[in-house]
Coordinates of C-alpha atoms in Angstrom, one line a residue:
Chain A
X1 CA -27.2 36.6 -20.7
X2 CA -31.2 34.9 -20.8
X3 CA -32.8 34.2 -17.2
X4 CA -33.8 30.4 -18.9
X5 CA -30.3 29.8 -19.8
X6 CA -28.9 30.6 -16.4
X7 CA -32.1 28.4 -14.8
X8 CA -30.5 26.0 -16.9
X9 CA -27.5 25.4 -15.9
X10 CA -28.2 25.9 -12.1
X11 CA -30.4 23.0 -13.1
X12 CA -28.6 21.1 -14.4
X13 CA -25.1 21.7 -12.0
X14 CA -27.6 20.8 -9.7
X15 CA -28.5 16.6 -10.6
X16 CA -24.6 17.3 -11.5
X17 CA -23.7 18.4 -8.3
X18 CA -26.6 15.5 -6.8
X19 CA -24.2 13.0 -9.3
X20 CA -20.5 13.6 -7.7
X21 CA -21.6 14.2 -4.0
X22 CA -23.3 10.1 -4.3
X23 CA -19.8 9.5 -6.2
X24 CA -18.1 11.1 -3.1
X25 CA -20.1 10.1 -0.8
X26 CA -19.4 6.2 -1.2
X27 CA -15.8 7.1 -1.4
X28 CA -16.7 8.4 1.9
X29 CA -17.3 6.0 3.7
X30 CA -14.4 3.3 3.1
X31 CA -11.9 6.3 3.6
X32 CA -13.7 7.1 7.1
X33 CA -13.6 3.7 8.0
X34 CA -10.2 2.3 7.0
X35 CA -8.4 4.9 5.3
X36 CA -7.9 3.7 1.8
X37 CA -8.4 5.7 -0.7
X38 CA -10.8 3.3 -2.9
X39 CA -10.9 4.1 -6.5
X40 CA -12.9 1.9 -7.3
X41 CA -15.3 3.7 -6.8
X42 CA -16.9 4.5 -9.8
X43 CA -17.1 1.1 -10.8
X44 CA -19.4 0.2 -8.3
X45 CA -21.6 2.7 -10.4
X46 CA -20.9 1.4 -13.3
X47 CA -21.5 -2.0 -12.4
X48 CA -24.8 -0.8 -10.6
X49 CA -26.1 1.2 -13.9
X50 CA -24.9 -2.1 -16.0
X51 CA -26.6 -5.1 -13.7
X52 CA -29.5 -2.9 -13.7
X53 CA -30.0 -2.5 -17.5
X54 CA -29.2 -6.0 -18.4
X55 CA -32.1 -7.4 -15.8
X56 CA -34.4 -5.3 -16.9
X57 CA -33.7 -6.2 -20.8
X58 CA -34.1 -9.6 -19.2
X59 CA -38.0 -8.1 -18.6
X60 CA -37.0 -7.9 -14.4
X61 CA -39.0 -4.8 -13.0
X62 CA -36.9 -1.4 -12.4
X63 CA -37.2 -1.5 -8.5
X64 CA -37.0 -5.4 -8.3
X65 CA -33.5 -5.1 -10.4
X66 CA -32.2 -2.6 -8.7
X67 CA -31.9 -4.1 -5.3
X68 CA -30.6 -7.7 -7.3
X69 CA -28.5 -4.8 -8.7
X70 CA -27.3 -3.2 -5.7
X71 CA -27.1 -7.5 -3.6
X72 CA -24.5 -7.9 -6.4
X73 CA -22.6 -5.1 -6.5
X74 CA -22.1 -5.3 -2.4
X75 CA -20.8 -8.5 -3.5
X76 CA -18.0 -7.2 -5.6
X77 CA -17.8 -4.7 -2.8
X78 CA -17.0 -7.4 -0.2
X79 CA -15.0 -9.2 -2.8
X80 CA -12.5 -6.1 -3.5
X81 CA -12.5 -6.1 0.4
X82 CA -12.3 -9.5 1.6
X83 CA -9.7 -10.5 -1.1
X84 CA -7.5 -7.9 -1.7
X85 CA -7.3 -4.9 0.3
X86 CA -7.6 -6.9 3.8
X87 CA -4.7 -9.2 3.4
X88 CA -2.5 -5.9 2.1
X89 CA -4.1 -3.9 4.9
X90 CA -0.7 -3.0 6.5
X91 CA 0.6 -1.7 3.2
X92 CA 0.8 2.1 2.5
X93 CA -2.1 3.9 2.0
X94 CA -0.4 4.6 -1.7
X95 CA -0.3 0.8 -2.1
X96 CA -3.8 0.1 -1.0
X97 CA -5.2 2.9 -3.5
X98 CA -3.2 1.3 -6.5
X99 CA -4.6 -2.7 -5.3
X100 CA -8.3 -0.5 -5.5
X101 CA -7.1 1.3 -9.1
X102 CA -5.4 -3.1 -10.5
X103 CA -9.4 -4.5 -9.2
X104 CA -10.8 -1.3 -11.3
X105 CA -9.1 -2.0 -14.1
X106 CA -10.4 -6.1 -13.7
X107 CA -14.1 -5.3 -13.4
X108 CA -13.5 -2.5 -16.7
X109 CA -11.5 -5.8 -18.2
X110 CA -14.4 -8.2 -17.8
X111 CA -17.4 -5.7 -17.5
X112 CA -15.8 -5.5 -22.0
X113 CA -16.1 -8.9 -22.2
X114 CA -19.3 -9.9 -20.9
X115 CA -21.3 -6.7 -22.0
X116 CA -19.4 -5.2 -25.4
X117 CA -18.0 -1.3 -26.1
X118 CA -21.7 -0.1 -26.3
X119 CA -23.2 2.2 -24.6
X120 CA -26.7 1.7 -22.6
X121 CA -29.0 3.2 -21.1
X122 CA -32.7 3.2 -19.4
X123 CA -35.7 4.8 -19.7
X124 CA -36.8 7.5 -16.6
X125 CA -37.6 5.8 -13.5
X126 CA -41.8 5.6 -13.9
X127 CA -41.4 7.1 -17.1
X128 CA -41.3 10.5 -15.5
X129 CA -42.0 13.1 -18.2
X130 CA -39.3 16.2 -18.5
X131 CA -40.8 19.5 -17.1
X132 CA -40.7 22.6 -19.0
X133 CA -39.5 25.6 -16.6
X134 CA -39.6 28.6 -17.2
X135 CA -37.9 27.9 -20.4
X136 CA -35.4 25.6 -18.6
X137 CA -35.8 21.8 -18.8
X138 CA -36.1 19.2 -16.1
X139 CA -35.0 15.9 -17.7
X140 CA -37.0 13.2 -16.0
X141 CA -34.9 11.3 -14.1
X142 CA -33.4 14.7 -12.8
X143 CA -35.8 15.0 -9.4
X144 CA -35.0 10.8 -9.5
X145 CA -31.2 11.4 -8.9
X146 CA -31.4 14.2 -6.3
X147 CA -34.2 12.5 -4.5
X148 CA -31.6 9.8 -4.5
X149 CA -29.1 11.8 -3.1
X150 CA -31.2 13.5 -0.3
X151 CA -32.4 9.8 1.0
X152 CA -28.4 8.4 1.0
X153 CA -28.1 11.7 2.6
X154 CA -30.7 10.9 5.5
X155 CA -29.7 6.8 5.3
X156 CA -26.5 7.5 6.2
X157 CA -26.6 10.0 8.8
X158 CA -29.3 7.7 10.2
X159 CA -27.0 4.7 10.4
X160 CA -23.8 6.5 11.4
X161 CA -25.8 8.8 13.6
X162 CA -28.4 6.5 15.7
X163 CA -27.3 2.8 15.5
X164 CA -25.1 0.8 17.5
X165 CA -23.5 -0.4 14.5
X166 CA -23.0 3.1 12.9
X167 CA -21.6 4.4 16.0
X168 CA -18.8 1.6 16.1
X169 CA -17.9 2.3 12.9
X170 CA -17.8 5.6 13.7
X171 CA -14.7 4.8 16.2
X172 CA -12.8 2.2 14.4
X173 CA -12.8 5.5 11.9
X174 CA -12.1 8.1 14.8
X175 CA -10.3 6.0 17.1
X176 CA -9.4 2.7 15.9
X177 CA -6.8 1.1 18.4
X178 CA -9.6 2.5 21.3
X179 CA -12.2 0.7 19.5
X180 CA -10.3 -2.8 19.5
X181 CA -9.8 -2.7 23.0
X182 CA -13.7 -2.2 23.1
X183 CA -14.4 -5.6 21.1
X184 CA -14.8 -4.0 17.5
X185 CA -13.7 -6.3 14.7
X186 CA -11.3 -3.5 12.5
X187 CA -12.3 -6.3 9.8
X188 CA -15.7 -6.6 9.9
X189 CA -16.0 -2.9 9.7
X190 CA -13.9 -2.7 7.1
X191 CA -15.8 -4.9 5.3
X192 CA -19.0 -3.8 6.3
X193 CA -17.5 0.1 4.6
X194 CA -16.4 -1.8 1.2
X195 CA -20.5 -3.1 1.2
X196 CA -22.1 0.5 1.9
X197 CA -19.3 2.0 -0.3
X198 CA -20.7 -0.7 -3.5
X199 CA -24.7 -0.6 -2.6
X200 CA -24.6 3.5 -2.5
X201 CA -22.6 2.9 -6.1
X202 CA -24.7 0.5 -7.4
X203 CA -27.9 2.7 -6.4
X204 CA -26.0 5.9 -7.9
X205 CA -25.5 3.9 -10.7
X206 CA -28.7 2.5 -11.5
X207 CA -30.7 5.9 -11.2
X208 CA -28.2 8.5 -13.2
X209 CA -28.0 5.6 -16.2
X210 CA -31.1 6.8 -18.0
X211 CA -29.6 10.6 -17.6
X212 CA -26.1 9.4 -18.7
X213 CA -25.7 6.0 -20.1
X214 CA -23.8 3.8 -18.7
X215 CA -20.5 1.4 -20.6
X216 CA -17.0 -0.3 -19.5
X217 CA -14.8 2.7 -19.7
X218 CA -17.1 4.3 -17.3
X219 CA -15.9 4.2 -14.6
X220 CA -12.3 5.8 -13.5
X221 CA -13.8 9.2 -14.8
X222 CA -17.2 8.5 -12.5
X223 CA -14.0 7.7 -9.6
X224 CA -12.3 11.0 -10.2
X225 CA -15.4 13.3 -10.3
X226 CA -16.1 11.5 -7.4
X227 CA -12.3 12.1 -5.4
X228 CA -12.6 15.7 -6.6
X229 CA -16.1 16.4 -4.8
X230 CA -14.4 14.6 -1.7
X231 CA -11.8 16.5 -1.5
X232 CA -13.2 20.0 -2.0
X233 CA -15.3 19.7 0.1
X234 CA -13.4 17.7 2.5
X235 CA -13.3 14.0 3.1
X236 CA -13.4 13.6 6.1
X237 CA -17.0 14.8 6.3
X238 CA -20.1 13.4 4.4
X239 CA -21.5 17.9 4.6
X240 CA -18.4 18.2 2.8
X241 CA -18.6 15.7 0.1
X242 CA -21.9 16.9 -0.1
X243 CA -21.0 20.9 -0.6
X244 CA -18.2 19.7 -3.2
X245 CA -19.8 17.6 -5.0
X246 CA -22.9 20.1 -5.5
X247 CA -19.7 23.0 -5.9
X248 CA -18.7 20.9 -9.1
X249 CA -21.5 20.2 -10.8
X250 CA -22.5 24.2 -10.6
X251 CA -19.4 25.3 -11.6
X252 CA -19.1 22.6 -14.5
X253 CA -22.9 23.6 -15.9
X254 CA -22.0 27.5 -15.4
X255 CA -19.3 26.6 -17.3
X256 CA -20.7 25.3 -19.7
X257 CA -23.5 27.4 -20.7
X258 CA -20.8 30.7 -20.9
X259 CA -17.9 28.8 -22.3
X260 CA -17.7 26.7 -25.7
X261 CA -18.3 23.3 -24.0
X262 CA -14.7 21.8 -24.6
X263 CA -14.0 24.2 -21.8
X264 CA -16.2 23.3 -19.6
X265 CA -14.1 20.9 -17.8
X266 CA -11.0 22.6 -17.6
X267 CA -13.0 25.7 -16.1
X268 CA -14.9 24.0 -13.0
X269 CA -11.0 22.1 -13.0
X270 CA -8.7 25.3 -12.8
X271 CA -11.6 26.8 -10.1
X272 CA -11.5 24.3 -7.8
X273 CA -7.7 23.3 -8.5
X274 CA -8.0 27.9 -7.0
X275 CA -10.3 26.1 -3.8
X276 CA -8.1 24.1 -3.6
X277 CA -4.7 26.0 -3.2
X278 CA -7.1 28.2 -0.8
X279 CA -7.4 25.5 1.4
X280 CA -6.3 22.4 1.4
X281 CA -7.9 20.5 3.7
X282 CA -10.9 21.0 1.8
X283 CA -14.2 23.4 2.3
X284 CA -15.0 21.6 5.2
X285 CA -11.8 19.7 7.1
X286 CA -12.4 17.3 10.2
X287 CA -14.0 18.0 12.7
X288 CA -11.2 19.3 15.4
X289 CA -9.5 15.9 18.1
X290 CA -10.4 16.5 21.4
X291 CA -7.2 17.3 22.1
X292 CA -7.1 20.8 19.9
Chain B
X1 CA -27.7 -10.4 22.4
X2 CA -29.0 -9.1 26.2
X3 CA -26.3 -8.0 29.0
X4 CA -27.0 -11.2 30.7
X5 CA -26.8 -13.8 28.1
X6 CA -23.5 -12.2 26.8
X7 CA -22.2 -12.3 30.2
X8 CA -23.1 -15.8 30.4
X9 CA -22.0 -17.1 27.1
X10 CA -18.9 -14.7 27.0
X11 CA -16.5 -16.3 24.2
X12 CA -16.5 -19.8 26.1
X13 CA -14.7 -19.0 28.7
X14 CA -15.1 -20.8 32.0
X15 CA -16.7 -19.1 34.4
X16 CA -17.1 -18.2 38.4
X17 CA -14.1 -18.2 41.0
X18 CA -10.7 -19.3 38.7
X19 CA -7.2 -18.2 40.2
X20 CA -5.5 -16.8 39.6
X21 CA -7.8 -14.7 37.3
X22 CA -4.7 -13.7 34.6
X23 CA -1.1 -15.3 35.1
X24 CA 1.7 -13.9 32.9
X25 CA 4.2 -16.6 31.9
X26 CA 7.9 -15.7 31.4
X27 CA 6.6 -12.6 29.2
X28 CA 8.9 -11.2 26.7
X29 CA 8.6 -9.0 23.8
X30 CA 11.6 -6.7 22.2
X31 CA 11.7 -4.2 19.4
X32 CA 13.8 -5.0 17.3
X33 CA 17.1 -5.4 18.9
X34 CA 15.5 -3.5 22.3
X35 CA 14.2 -5.6 24.8
X36 CA 10.9 -4.1 26.2
X37 CA 10.3 -6.5 28.5
X38 CA 11.8 -9.8 30.2
X39 CA 11.4 -13.0 31.3
X40 CA 8.0 -11.8 33.6
X41 CA 6.2 -13.7 35.4
X42 CA 3.2 -12.3 36.7
X43 CA -0.6 -14.1 38.6
X44 CA -3.4 -11.7 39.4
X45 CA -6.2 -13.1 41.3
X46 CA -9.8 -11.7 40.8
X47 CA -10.7 -8.5 43.1
X48 CA -6.7 -7.3 42.7
X49 CA -5.9 -3.9 42.5
X50 CA -2.0 -4.2 41.0
X51 CA -0.5 -0.8 40.1
X52 CA 3.0 -1.6 38.3
X53 CA 5.1 1.2 38.5
X54 CA 8.6 1.6 36.9
X55 CA 10.9 4.6 35.5
X56 CA 9.9 5.7 31.8
X57 CA 10.7 2.7 29.2
X58 CA 10.4 0.3 32.1
X59 CA 8.1 -1.6 29.6
X60 CA 5.2 -1.4 31.9
X61 CA 2.6 -0.1 29.1
X62 CA 4.1 -2.6 27.0
X63 CA 2.7 -4.8 29.1
X64 CA -0.2 -3.4 29.5
X65 CA -0.4 -3.8 25.7
X66 CA 0.9 -7.7 25.8
X67 CA -2.0 -8.2 28.0
X68 CA -5.1 -6.2 25.6
X69 CA -3.4 -8.5 22.7
X70 CA -2.7 -4.9 20.8
X71 CA 0.8 -6.6 20.5
X72 CA 2.3 -10.1 21.0
X73 CA 4.7 -11.6 22.6
X74 CA 7.5 -12.7 21.5
X75 CA 8.2 -15.1 24.1
X76 CA 5.9 -16.2 26.9
X77 CA 2.7 -17.5 27.7
X78 CA -0.7 -15.4 29.3
X79 CA -3.8 -16.8 30.6
X80 CA -7.3 -16.0 31.1
X81 CA -9.0 -17.4 33.7
X82 CA -6.8 -20.6 33.0
X83 CA -7.2 -19.7 28.9
X84 CA -3.9 -19.0 27.2
X85 CA -4.5 -15.7 25.0
X86 CA -1.8 -14.3 23.4
X87 CA -1.5 -14.9 20.6
X88 CA -6.3 -13.8 20.1
X89 CA -6.1 -9.7 18.9
X90 CA -7.6 -7.2 20.8
X91 CA -11.1 -7.6 19.9
X92 CA -11.0 -10.4 21.3
X93 CA -9.6 -10.2 24.1
X94 CA -12.4 -7.2 25.1
X95 CA -15.1 -10.2 24.2
X96 CA -13.5 -12.8 27.3
X97 CA -13.9 -9.6 29.4
X98 CA -10.8 -7.4 29.1
X99 CA -10.7 -4.1 28.7
X100 CA -8.3 -1.1 28.6
X101 CA -9.5 3.3 29.0
X102 CA -6.0 4.1 27.5
X103 CA -3.8 6.5 29.0
X104 CA -5.3 9.0 26.4
X105 CA -9.2 8.0 26.4
X106 CA -9.1 8.1 23.0
X107 CA -12.7 9.1 22.4
X108 CA -14.5 9.1 19.8
X109 CA -14.6 13.5 19.4
X110 CA -17.5 12.9 16.4
X111 CA -20.0 11.5 19.1
X112 CA -21.6 12.3 21.9
X113 CA -20.4 11.3 25.8
X114 CA -23.8 8.7 25.8
X115 CA -23.1 7.3 22.9
X116 CA -19.4 7.0 23.6
X117 CA -20.2 4.6 26.3
X118 CA -22.2 2.6 24.2
X119 CA -19.7 1.4 22.2
X120 CA -18.0 -0.1 24.9
X121 CA -21.0 -2.5 25.0
X122 CA -20.8 -3.6 21.2
X123 CA -19.1 -7.3 22.8
X124 CA -22.9 -7.3 23.2
X125 CA -23.8 -7.2 20.0
X126 CA -25.2 -10.3 18.1
X127 CA -28.4 -7.7 15.4
X128 CA -26.7 -7.9 12.1
X129 CA -26.6 -5.2 9.2
X130 CA -30.3 -5.6 8.0
X131 CA -31.9 -5.0 11.7
X132 CA -29.8 -2.8 13.1
X133 CA -30.8 -0.7 9.7
X134 CA -34.5 -1.2 10.1
X135 CA -34.3 -1.1 13.9
X136 CA -36.5 -4.8 14.2
X137 CA -37.4 -5.9 17.4
X138 CA -34.9 -8.0 19.2
X139 CA -31.7 -5.2 17.4
X140 CA -34.0 -2.1 19.1
X141 CA -34.2 -4.5 22.3
X142 CA -30.5 -4.8 22.0
X143 CA -30.1 -0.8 21.9
X144 CA -32.4 0.2 24.5
X145 CA -31.0 -2.4 27.3
X146 CA -27.1 -0.6 26.2
X147 CA -28.7 2.8 26.8
X148 CA -30.1 2.0 30.0
X149 CA -26.5 -0.5 31.1
X150 CA -24.5 3.1 29.9
X151 CA -26.7 5.2 31.6
X152 CA -26.3 3.7 34.6
X153 CA -22.9 3.2 34.1
X154 CA -22.7 7.2 33.5
X155 CA -24.5 8.3 36.5
X156 CA -22.6 6.2 38.7
X157 CA -19.6 7.3 37.2
X158 CA -21.0 11.1 38.7
X159 CA -21.6 11.9 34.8
X160 CA -25.5 12.2 34.4
X161 CA -25.5 15.6 33.5
X162 CA -23.2 15.4 30.7
X163 CA -24.7 12.8 28.6
X164 CA -25.5 14.9 25.7
X165 CA -21.9 16.6 25.5
X166 CA -19.8 16.0 22.8
X167 CA -16.1 15.0 24.6
X168 CA -14.1 18.3 23.4
X169 CA -16.7 20.0 25.8
X170 CA -15.4 17.9 28.8
X171 CA -12.5 18.7 31.4
X172 CA -9.9 16.4 30.6
X173 CA -10.9 14.8 34.0
X174 CA -14.0 13.9 32.7
X175 CA -13.0 12.2 29.6
X176 CA -11.1 9.8 31.8
X177 CA -14.0 9.4 33.6
X178 CA -15.9 9.2 30.0
X179 CA -12.8 6.5 29.3
X180 CA -13.6 4.5 32.1
X181 CA -17.5 3.8 32.1
X182 CA -16.7 2.7 28.0
X183 CA -14.5 0.7 30.0
X184 CA -17.1 -0.3 32.9
X185 CA -20.2 -0.4 31.1
X186 CA -19.1 -4.2 29.1
X187 CA -18.9 -5.6 33.1
X188 CA -15.1 -6.7 31.9
X189 CA -13.7 -9.3 34.7
X190 CA -10.7 -7.6 34.4
X191 CA -10.3 -3.1 34.3
X192 CA -6.3 -2.4 32.0
X193 CA -5.7 1.7 33.6
X194 CA -3.5 3.0 31.8
X195 CA -2.3 6.4 33.8
X196 CA -5.4 7.5 34.7
X197 CA -4.2 10.1 37.7
X198 CA -2.5 11.5 34.5
X199 CA -3.5 15.1 34.4
X200 CA -5.7 14.7 36.9
X201 CA -6.8 17.3 40.0
X202 CA -6.5 17.3 43.6
X203 CA -10.3 16.2 44.0
X204 CA -11.1 14.2 40.4
X205 CA -8.3 12.2 42.2
X206 CA -9.6 11.5 45.4
X207 CA -12.9 10.5 43.6
X208 CA -11.1 8.6 41.3
X209 CA -9.5 6.5 44.4
X210 CA -12.8 6.1 45.7
X211 CA -14.5 4.5 42.4
X212 CA -11.6 2.2 42.2
X213 CA -11.6 1.2 45.5
X214 CA -15.9 0.6 45.0
X215 CA -14.6 -1.8 41.3
X216 CA -12.7 -3.9 42.9
X217 CA -15.2 -4.5 46.8
X218 CA -17.6 -5.9 43.4
X219 CA -15.5 -8.1 42.2
X220 CA -13.5 -6.5 39.4
X221 CA -9.9 -6.7 38.8
X222 CA -7.6 -3.8 37.7
X223 CA -4.4 -3.6 36.3
X224 CA -2.8 -0.4 36.5
X225 CA 0.4 1.6 35.3
X226 CA 0.6 4.5 37.5
X227 CA 3.1 7.2 38.2
X228 CA 1.3 9.0 41.3
X229 CA 3.3 6.9 44.0
X230 CA 1.1 8.2 46.7
X231 CA -1.6 6.8 45.0
X232 CA -0.3 4.1 44.2
X233 CA 0.2 3.2 47.6
X234 CA -2.8 4.0 48.9
X235 CA -5.5 2.9 46.5
X236 CA -2.8 -0.8 45.4
X237 CA -3.8 -4.3 47.2
X238 CA -0.2 -5.3 44.8
X239 CA 2.7 -3.1 43.1
X240 CA 4.9 -4.3 40.7
X241 CA 8.2 -2.8 40.0
X242 CA 9.4 -2.9 36.5
X243 CA 13.2 -1.2 35.7
X244 CA 14.3 -1.8 31.9
X245 CA 12.0 -4.6 31.6
X246 CA 12.6 -6.3 34.1
X247 CA 10.8 -7.0 37.3
X248 CA 12.7 -6.1 40.4
X249 CA 9.9 -6.6 43.1
X250 CA 6.2 -7.3 43.8
X251 CA 4.3 -7.2 47.4
X252 CA 2.4 -5.3 49.1
X253 CA 2.6 -1.1 48.8
X254 CA 4.7 -1.1 52.3
X255 CA 7.0 -3.6 51.1
X256 CA 7.4 -2.0 48.4
X257 CA 8.0 0.6 49.9
X258 CA 11.2 -0.7 51.9
X259 CA 12.4 -2.6 49.1
X260 CA 16.1 -1.3 49.2
X261 CA 16.7 -2.1 45.6
X262 CA 13.1 -0.4 44.7
X263 CA 14.2 2.6 46.4
X264 CA 17.7 2.9 45.3
X265 CA 16.7 2.5 41.3
X266 CA 13.0 4.0 41.5
X267 CA 11.8 5.4 44.3
X268 CA 14.5 7.0 46.0
X269 CA 14.7 8.5 49.4

């Protein structure tokens, strides 16, 4: 295989990996705080992209359009928590996950009604041109995707590690009973987690749309990729989710470079299955508990 | 909101000395057919250190869970400063001025000792998501106050050199002290302690007893569940004995030690 092909696969894999990591981070935030597997995370991404495209089409400048999309999608996240998850909060984890699937289908149907079935796209942010490097091509939007993921990770580390609210969210995630007895409201923290996840999803959706395009039906496949990233890396740690996302993206891209395009999903999923079998709790399992 | 403002506005409850601070009236709770507590009456005044003793399954921990709102009673009332609190959720009970240290401490394992204690200040926080995220003036000021109070609390409990440690790096006794610091940092009126002496070494037991005496001298009220009878008789101002969910005795430690019914059912010879 030529060097330029390998380089191209690596660059594509890095970009794909960042997309999957961004998806997984949304799932991680919600799962970490509420222990709910939010299977509607991909819909937040899809909505973020669709709303940004529409606002841009109405002449709203790109970055204000993204901010508005983030606000609207965050509100959608709040609705999902307040009206669907919170009333059913005593139900089992699988029931709550199914409820989020129901919400995902509702969003998908409404999006089809409002926007139709056409795929939509945006131009690269600020018209960033493609870069040619040793025979490989870096699409103009790819550095934005990588930058967005880095910013997301940095933002989450800052928020969870350095702010009072972030510490309260972690306390609520790790020791929900203890958190209640020091005045932390699990309902408020759950709402906050869903809003943060929806906002992350919206930013990811707007950023990846110039690369991947968006349509009413992209949400569920995106959720599945995010889930794979989170499961492979380890759902309990942000580092695990990022590692899982990058591994998934690189595996997909390298297998696409080596095999006919129809096989690349199968190859990637087979390799990930092996990882699952070898380390069922993910590559980076949860931090040890105190009593361990 | 700073600590002083929080103390002045705590959940709209009346301030000043209210006697009794905590009152349980005919409190009962059942898990299905199993009656865990039956018609328990109890009055606790400010500054008292009340110990609940009794054999396993007597309903001691259940009683604490009822007071802190983690369980709802089947019948009866819980009054704190004269206001009914039995139907409000646990996080709001904490905002009334009641905090708890659990038997297994329940520290957050992924954040440092100082951060764990700072979470105990959560009841003061008024800064919203955006002001916290962007560290606007009042959010910064709020956090600085919480940090200072938490350091002060850790210092008072002799943990100054452990502030940056992670909980897993601490001994069991130190973890208990951190749990106590987290429960005390919000300056509660009533602290609930579930077997605080469990698993401690003798020198740690002595240290904790000194701390508890100092706390009650400072006006904090303590309601504690404990198995170590000698320690209970040493530190408690009042002892309550539960047996199969019923209160069989209540009084000063010496009176309880000599109570024939208590000796027969729990203390032994």
